[in-house]
XYZ file of C-alpha atoms in Angstrom:
496
model
C 18.503 -8.142 -0.783
C 15.481 -10.307 -2.051
C 14.128 -10.795 1.451
C 11.367 -8.756 0.754
C 10.429 -10.789 -2.087
C 8.322 -13.599 0.047
C 7.202 -11.075 2.957
C 4.016 -9.581 0.948
C 2.979 -13.334 0.695
C 4.052 -14.756 4.004
C 2.873 -11.870 6.218
C -0.914 -11.957 5.048
C -0.678 -15.724 5.527
C 0.796 -15.401 9.032
C -1.901 -12.784 9.956
C -4.681 -15.066 8.446
C -3.541 -17.712 10.816
C -3.853 -15.288 13.891
C -7.285 -14.197 12.536
C -8.498 -17.625 12.824
C -8.525 -17.059 16.626
C -10.887 -14.437 18.360
C -13.564 -14.499 15.842
C -16.026 -12.916 18.357
C -13.806 -10.037 19.172
C -14.364 -7.596 16.252
C -11.835 -5.152 17.547
C -8.984 -7.698 17.709
C -10.201 -8.831 14.165
C -9.938 -5.456 12.610
C -6.940 -3.956 14.274
C -4.927 -7.352 13.509
C -6.161 -7.172 9.710
C -5.086 -3.584 9.199
C -1.732 -4.062 10.977
C -1.006 -7.005 8.693
C -1.891 -5.004 5.742
C 0.262 -1.992 6.835
C 3.138 -4.120 7.385
C 2.683 -5.925 4.194
C 2.499 -2.607 2.186
C 5.829 -1.228 3.607
C 7.571 -4.627 2.697
C 6.013 -4.225 -0.896
C 7.175 -0.712 -1.182
C 10.725 -1.927 0.043
C 10.568 -4.525 -2.880
C 9.387 -2.051 -5.523
C 12.403 0.101 -4.766
C 14.661 -2.939 -4.395
C 13.750 -4.076 -8.043
C 13.999 -0.633 -9.343
C 17.506 -0.228 -8.059
C 18.789 -3.783 -8.626
C 16.535 -5.407 -11.216
C 14.437 -8.567 -10.591
C 14.774 -10.458 -7.391
C 14.443 -14.107 -6.864
C 14.328 -16.683 -4.349
C 14.830 -20.536 -4.919
C 13.272 -22.403 -2.220
C 15.237 -25.333 -0.636
C 18.591 -24.014 -1.960
C 18.062 -26.174 -5.270
C 19.672 -24.940 -8.388
C 17.477 -23.240 -10.822
C 15.309 -24.735 -12.661
C 15.142 -27.550 -10.316
C 13.861 -25.704 -7.131
C 10.598 -23.868 -6.952
C 11.621 -20.175 -7.740
C 9.694 -17.064 -6.652
C 10.524 -14.278 -8.882
C 9.855 -10.456 -8.216
C 10.307 -8.412 -11.183
C 8.583 -4.957 -11.902
C 5.388 -6.534 -13.207
C 4.980 -8.730 -9.861
C 6.087 -6.226 -7.263
C 3.981 -3.269 -8.738
C 0.940 -5.604 -8.716
C 1.490 -6.777 -5.281
C 1.797 -3.313 -3.925
C -1.510 -2.400 -5.663
C -3.274 -5.560 -4.376
C -2.366 -4.744 -0.701
C -3.290 -0.897 -0.988
C -6.644 -1.701 -2.463
C -7.265 -4.403 0.144
C -6.498 -1.896 2.777
C -9.115 0.571 1.559
C -11.832 -2.199 1.137
C -11.272 -3.644 4.847
C -11.685 -0.026 6.063
C -14.585 0.404 3.906
C -16.072 -2.952 5.403
C -15.841 -1.857 8.949
C -19.031 0.414 8.260
C -20.836 -2.007 5.789
C -20.020 -5.432 5.987
C -22.119 -6.155 9.270
C -21.032 -7.519 12.623
C -22.365 -11.019 11.890
C -20.026 -11.638 8.891
C -17.118 -9.927 10.610
C -17.494 -12.536 13.460
C -17.353 -15.278 10.905
C -14.035 -15.535 9.288
C -14.467 -12.521 7.066
C -10.932 -10.910 7.795
C -8.958 -14.462 7.550
C -10.838 -14.831 4.124
C -9.439 -11.568 2.760
C -6.044 -12.408 4.100
C -5.988 -15.733 2.349
C -7.022 -14.172 -1.077
C -4.201 -11.644 -0.732
C -1.762 -14.579 0.040
C -2.912 -16.299 -3.152
C -3.234 -13.357 -5.084
C 0.290 -12.163 -4.406
C 1.558 -15.691 -4.553
C 0.112 -16.106 -8.155
C 1.981 -12.632 -9.272
C 5.368 -13.768 -7.888
C 5.764 -17.672 -8.530
C 8.147 -18.704 -11.154
C 6.611 -22.110 -11.411
C 3.664 -22.974 -13.533
C 2.218 -25.735 -11.118
C 2.612 -23.200 -8.284
C 0.655 -20.839 -10.076
C -2.116 -23.607 -9.946
C -1.503 -23.798 -6.240
C -1.863 -20.169 -5.480
C -5.018 -19.944 -7.706
C -6.371 -22.683 -5.503
C -5.499 -20.634 -2.251
C -7.356 -17.682 -3.353
C -10.177 -19.566 -4.785
C -10.845 -21.266 -1.700
C -11.021 -18.230 0.248
C -13.229 -16.503 -2.563
C -15.568 -19.737 -1.730
C -15.833 -18.551 1.815
C -16.343 -14.986 1.160
C -19.005 -15.448 -1.693
C -21.331 -17.588 0.695
C -20.536 -15.329 3.683
C -23.826 -14.266 5.348
C -25.684 -17.225 3.758
C -28.399 -15.294 1.832
C -30.334 -17.171 -0.742
C -28.919 -15.464 -3.731
C -25.454 -15.915 -2.396
C -26.008 -19.578 -2.145
C -27.427 -19.863 -5.297
C -24.869 -18.237 -7.125
C -21.836 -19.717 -5.246
C -22.788 -23.026 -6.741
C -22.304 -21.979 -10.413
C -19.139 -19.955 -9.224
C -17.674 -23.032 -7.398
C -18.553 -25.463 -10.509
C -16.832 -23.068 -13.061
C -13.792 -22.866 -10.920
C -13.478 -26.533 -10.395
C -13.805 -27.174 -14.122
C -11.373 -24.624 -14.857
C -8.768 -25.804 -12.252
C -9.017 -29.326 -13.751
C -8.355 -27.964 -17.185
C -5.450 -26.138 -15.818
C -3.757 -29.476 -14.361
C -4.452 -31.092 -17.699
C -2.669 -28.133 -19.519
C 0.332 -28.099 -17.112
C 0.618 -31.996 -17.551
C 0.443 -31.497 -21.325
C 3.168 -28.678 -21.331
C 5.578 -30.715 -18.989
C 5.202 -33.751 -21.191
C 6.416 -31.683 -24.038
C 9.267 -29.797 -22.361
C 9.809 -31.555 -19.189
C 10.118 -28.725 -16.726
C 7.702 -26.593 -14.786
C 9.957 -23.609 -14.033
C 8.443 -20.919 -16.352
C 11.967 -19.424 -17.066
C 12.993 -23.032 -18.154
C 9.854 -23.516 -20.143
C 10.545 -20.487 -21.970
C 14.204 -21.475 -22.890
C 12.982 -25.051 -23.745
C 10.082 -23.901 -26.264
C 12.509 -21.422 -27.792
C 14.948 -24.466 -28.309
C 12.187 -26.566 -30.056
C 10.709 -23.507 -31.799
C 7.107 -23.887 -30.611
C 5.843 -26.847 -32.716
C 1.918 -27.261 -33.381
C 1.676 -29.135 -30.004
C 2.941 -26.103 -28.151
C 0.261 -24.064 -30.077
C -2.406 -26.195 -28.751
C -1.187 -26.236 -25.213
C -1.230 -22.201 -25.581
C -4.747 -22.311 -26.677
C -5.653 -24.577 -23.669
C -4.043 -22.011 -21.146
C -5.935 -19.267 -22.887
C -9.077 -21.437 -21.973
C -8.186 -21.966 -18.479
C -6.994 -18.269 -17.709
C -9.894 -16.920 -19.894
C -12.316 -18.592 -17.780
C -10.657 -16.941 -14.461
C -10.422 -13.656 -16.255
C -13.636 -13.766 -17.778
C -13.094 -13.345 -21.406
C -15.745 -13.994 -24.091
C -17.370 -16.552 -24.298
C -16.239 -17.614 -20.827
C -17.589 -14.713 -18.683
C -21.065 -16.095 -18.480
C -20.869 -16.810 -14.860
C -19.309 -13.608 -13.568
C -22.266 -10.954 -13.728
C -24.634 -12.971 -11.397
C -22.022 -14.687 -9.381
C -20.540 -11.016 -8.525
C -23.585 -9.610 -7.768
C -24.383 -11.935 -4.959
C -21.915 -10.923 -2.169
C -22.000 -7.826 -0.008
C -20.380 -4.797 -1.666
C -16.944 -4.911 0.029
C -16.375 -8.669 -1.059
C -17.741 -7.537 -4.647
C -15.042 -4.590 -4.584
C -12.295 -7.097 -3.642
C -13.525 -9.652 -6.334
C -13.844 -7.057 -8.887
C -10.373 -5.332 -8.231
C -8.177 -8.405 -7.876
C -9.741 -11.970 -8.934
C -10.253 -11.311 -12.778
C -7.042 -9.609 -12.733
C -5.120 -12.800 -11.798
C -6.438 -14.415 -14.667
C -5.370 -11.497 -16.978
C -2.032 -11.509 -15.446
C -1.568 -15.340 -16.185
C -2.576 -14.747 -19.731
C -0.069 -11.764 -19.951
C 2.786 -13.715 -18.284
C 2.322 -16.989 -20.187
C 1.866 -15.073 -23.697
C 4.847 -12.912 -23.340
C 7.265 -15.354 -21.680
C 6.699 -18.564 -23.493
C 4.125 -18.748 -25.962
C 5.652 -16.366 -28.449
C 6.907 -18.291 -31.307
C 3.526 -18.522 -33.330
C 2.146 -14.956 -32.976
C 0.222 -15.088 -36.245
C -2.258 -17.851 -34.402
C -2.029 -17.491 -30.680
C -1.970 -13.622 -30.615
C -4.296 -13.272 -33.390
C -6.809 -15.496 -31.567
C -6.091 -13.355 -28.280
C -6.659 -10.215 -30.095
C -10.218 -11.516 -31.520
C -11.338 -12.768 -28.249
C -10.147 -9.512 -26.485
C -12.341 -7.315 -29.140
C -15.203 -9.622 -28.743
C -15.109 -9.511 -25.049
C -15.133 -5.581 -25.176
C -18.155 -5.710 -27.328
C -20.032 -8.421 -25.032
C -19.179 -6.143 -22.200
C -20.395 -3.015 -23.728
C -23.959 -4.657 -24.538
C -24.077 -5.762 -20.989
C -22.990 -2.350 -19.515
C -26.010 -0.654 -21.676
C -28.645 -3.300 -21.078
C -28.632 -3.130 -17.450
C -30.507 -0.815 -14.910
C -29.132 -2.412 -11.893
C -25.778 -0.258 -10.780
C -24.157 -3.402 -9.844
C -24.643 -5.046 -13.085
C -23.437 -1.768 -15.021
C -20.205 -1.805 -13.091
C -19.799 -5.606 -13.222
C -20.033 -5.614 -17.067
C -17.458 -2.865 -16.981
C -14.900 -5.280 -15.613
C -15.367 -7.402 -18.546
C -14.650 -4.503 -20.927
C -11.483 -3.676 -19.133
C -10.402 -7.337 -19.301
C -10.889 -7.091 -23.108
C -8.947 -3.775 -23.347
C -5.974 -4.976 -21.383
C -5.730 -8.257 -23.378
C -5.844 -6.405 -26.458
C -2.917 -4.539 -25.550
C -1.080 -7.704 -24.793
C -2.035 -9.188 -28.142
C -0.137 -6.314 -29.840
C 3.191 -7.730 -28.623
C 5.050 -4.183 -28.950
C 6.738 -2.404 -26.014
C 4.139 0.472 -26.367
C 1.009 -1.668 -26.253
C 2.427 -3.738 -23.380
C 3.322 -0.833 -21.218
C -0.211 0.523 -21.862
C -1.756 -2.703 -21.070
C 0.182 -2.627 -17.611
C -0.604 0.926 -16.881
C -4.239 -0.062 -17.674
C -4.288 -2.955 -15.511
C -3.100 -1.110 -12.298
C -5.712 1.800 -13.037
C -8.342 -0.716 -13.496
C -7.617 -2.549 -10.253
C -7.973 0.900 -8.266
C -10.904 2.508 -10.107
C -12.824 -0.766 -10.113
C -12.708 -1.024 -6.182
C -13.497 2.795 -5.892
C -16.579 2.528 -8.229
C -17.837 -0.613 -6.394
C -17.339 1.256 -3.162
C -19.137 4.327 -4.364
C -22.330 2.391 -5.705
C -22.270 0.537 -2.454
C -22.709 3.672 -0.723
C -25.494 4.770 -3.207
C -27.171 1.603 -2.714
C -26.933 2.274 1.220
C -28.450 5.841 1.201
C -31.331 4.597 -1.410
C -31.957 1.115 -0.326
C -31.995 -0.240 -3.833
C -29.615 -0.921 -6.584
C -32.469 -0.196 -9.318
C -31.427 2.958 -11.200
C -35.413 3.454 -11.994
C -35.991 4.048 -8.322
C -33.141 6.604 -7.853
C -33.116 10.373 -8.353
C -32.037 13.614 -6.994
C -29.107 12.529 -4.686
C -26.950 15.256 -5.794
C -29.328 17.604 -3.700
C -28.728 15.582 -0.410
C -25.140 14.035 -1.143
C -23.308 16.492 -3.364
C -19.830 15.203 -2.541
C -20.805 11.819 -3.221
C -22.099 12.748 -6.752
C -19.054 14.616 -7.759
C -16.703 11.861 -6.339
C -18.744 9.353 -8.528
C -18.363 11.652 -11.493
C -14.612 11.972 -11.094
C -14.276 7.897 -10.669
C -16.593 7.646 -13.660
C -14.550 9.964 -15.873
C -11.373 8.055 -14.539
C -12.705 4.894 -15.856
C -13.532 6.278 -19.034
C -9.936 7.528 -19.452
C -10.834 11.313 -19.711
C -7.289 13.171 -19.453
C -5.506 13.649 -17.012
C -7.437 10.865 -14.809
C -5.760 7.477 -14.262
C -7.569 5.482 -17.356
C -6.038 7.936 -20.042
C -2.386 7.124 -20.275
C -2.790 3.195 -20.224
C -5.598 3.599 -23.182
C -3.601 6.096 -25.135
C -0.826 3.631 -25.066
C -2.787 0.570 -25.858
C -4.362 2.363 -29.018
C -0.926 3.734 -30.137
C 0.405 0.172 -29.845
C -2.606 -1.064 -31.809
C -1.913 1.454 -34.646
C 2.008 0.585 -34.625
C 0.757 -3.034 -34.933
C -1.109 -2.390 -38.021
C -4.631 -3.572 -36.423
C -6.533 -0.367 -37.306
C -10.019 -1.482 -37.175
C -9.883 -3.420 -33.875
C -8.052 -0.404 -32.427
C -10.979 1.515 -33.468
C -13.370 -0.714 -31.571
C -11.335 -0.325 -28.575
C -11.482 3.441 -29.083
C -15.416 3.211 -29.392
C -15.731 1.236 -26.186
C -14.656 4.433 -24.400
C -17.932 6.097 -25.590
C -20.050 3.061 -24.541
C -18.213 3.290 -21.006
C -19.072 6.833 -20.788
C -22.530 6.281 -21.536
C -23.070 3.672 -19.115
C -21.358 5.745 -16.173
C -23.138 8.871 -17.016
C -26.389 6.851 -17.059
C -25.691 5.986 -13.600
C -24.920 9.642 -12.581
C -27.890 11.219 -14.453
C -30.449 8.512 -13.136
C -29.214 8.377 -9.446
C -27.946 12.165 -9.026
C -30.033 14.320 -11.348
C -33.701 14.623 -11.696
C -36.515 14.480 -9.059
C -35.966 13.047 -5.636
C -36.011 9.218 -5.820
C -36.368 6.528 -3.135
C -34.357 7.228 -0.076
C -33.419 4.788 2.828
C -34.917 5.670 5.951
C -32.190 4.475 8.426
C -29.192 6.242 7.040
C -26.736 6.838 9.805
C -24.285 9.461 9.418
C -21.520 7.796 11.293
C -21.807 4.584 9.318
C -22.071 6.642 5.942
C -18.976 8.586 6.779
C -17.130 5.155 7.625
C -17.928 3.991 4.144
C -17.280 7.614 2.413
C -13.885 8.445 3.745
C -12.087 5.403 2.333
C -13.736 5.678 -0.857
C -12.911 9.275 -1.133
C -9.377 8.548 -0.467
C -8.956 5.786 -3.089
C -10.741 7.971 -5.725
C -8.021 10.720 -4.901
C -5.211 7.965 -5.293
C -6.537 7.141 -8.417
C -6.457 10.793 -9.472
C -2.738 11.042 -8.437
C -2.154 7.761 -10.472
C -3.307 9.567 -13.378
C -1.575 12.941 -12.639
C 1.785 11.195 -11.767
C 1.946 9.259 -14.792
C 5.357 10.939 -15.815
C 6.730 10.087 -12.397
C 5.732 6.580 -12.402
C 6.766 6.057 -16.161
C 10.166 4.536 -15.191
C 8.539 1.832 -13.105
C 6.004 1.168 -16.051
C 8.532 1.025 -18.756
C 10.643 -1.201 -16.691
C 7.771 -3.742 -16.541
C 7.031 -3.417 -20.261
C 10.619 -4.222 -21.041
C 10.378 -7.363 -19.186
C 7.236 -8.406 -20.969
C 8.855 -7.454 -24.211
C 11.982 -9.384 -23.575
C 11.537 -12.749 -21.962
C 15.434 -13.256 -21.648
C 15.403 -10.690 -18.794
C 13.091 -12.916 -16.845
C 14.738 -16.131 -17.565
C 18.480 -14.641 -17.075
C 17.261 -13.278 -13.547
C 15.697 -16.697 -12.646
C 18.786 -19.020 -14.030
C 21.624 -16.757 -12.563
C 19.565 -16.146 -9.322
C 19.312 -19.605 -8.602
C 22.999 -20.751 -9.236
């Protein structure tokens, strides 16, 4: 039953179409979006259980035999990522009811979100490298809409930079795909893996591998290609920022992970060593940024960059322990970043500022908000038994197994910087004398923002505590990343 495989892509796309009509009817927009997300989540849960029971699911479109047809491939990596994407999107949409503003809701905000989900889920499941480019473009076009939605001066200024960077990286993507096709003569990712194994990765393939790292690195915001991210992400409203922070860079991370474990695996001493160095420098650059800023948005945005480095460090080790850690940490980071952006959105709402120096004493008026922020912050750092702990522990273990002692210690030390950055927000905003407070805080609007945020933080706690229960799914994902033949067999046999 691979019918579930396409539904988490088709349903958001179908509902995005429905949402293009009735723009001014906010109730219709909200209910339709929630309905689409709930149905998609049910289908994604069905897909995860199918993959768990029967192994990877494939659909080759147009009844062409693999590798000639375009294959959609749902293994444990893709299906868990799709489910996480949909669940997070549901919470962000719910949170946005209280905070995005009616003007934006009436101007293609909801179709934009559904088109982004279509692109993200499509990128996770495609088994065709050119189709990966197509799905990237789908999510980018929707993100161009959301980043300018509302038309504030900062948004328009930053959107130009954001679009320019993505246009350049998309052009490079096409060039990289063309180079790869000229060498191996196929676009099916499973077939590319087999063809490169046959020719044993000559130098040209290593060059193409570095080119792909450049392309996906721009989208994932690795050093030195992250320059566009802090200012571009701080411009849109909080629900859009939460969506971007949780999902968009992770698609770039996923693309690096998939290509560097599936087919660029024959010259590890060069490609994965380069990935390891870039990952470590990315972590250091993110740490510097997180400590340098007094703007709450910027501190959490730089924490996105740190997390990207940590996940890719795990991927660069190329052993099962580190790959499982990278995958566990990737899912954790998607959940916790969404929760943290939603939390700081509430902090900005009740204080009327994003400047830490103007805040203070919020724990007296909003104690629950304070404690939930502290839990989410500890989750981000990886304090046991919260969600960041298991993933980071496995990544560090994998680093020591691979013999990369010094770089692993850098990853370990980065946790202290992350802790410092989160505690600084907590101490400045919630402790001390009463700082600036917004005069027009409405209890109803506050609750509308706080309830979904609280539930998402609780979900992240369960993700940490339930690590043992989730372990079969995560080790299944790690096995597929570690052994490309599972992927190639599923596609080649599934398409016959």
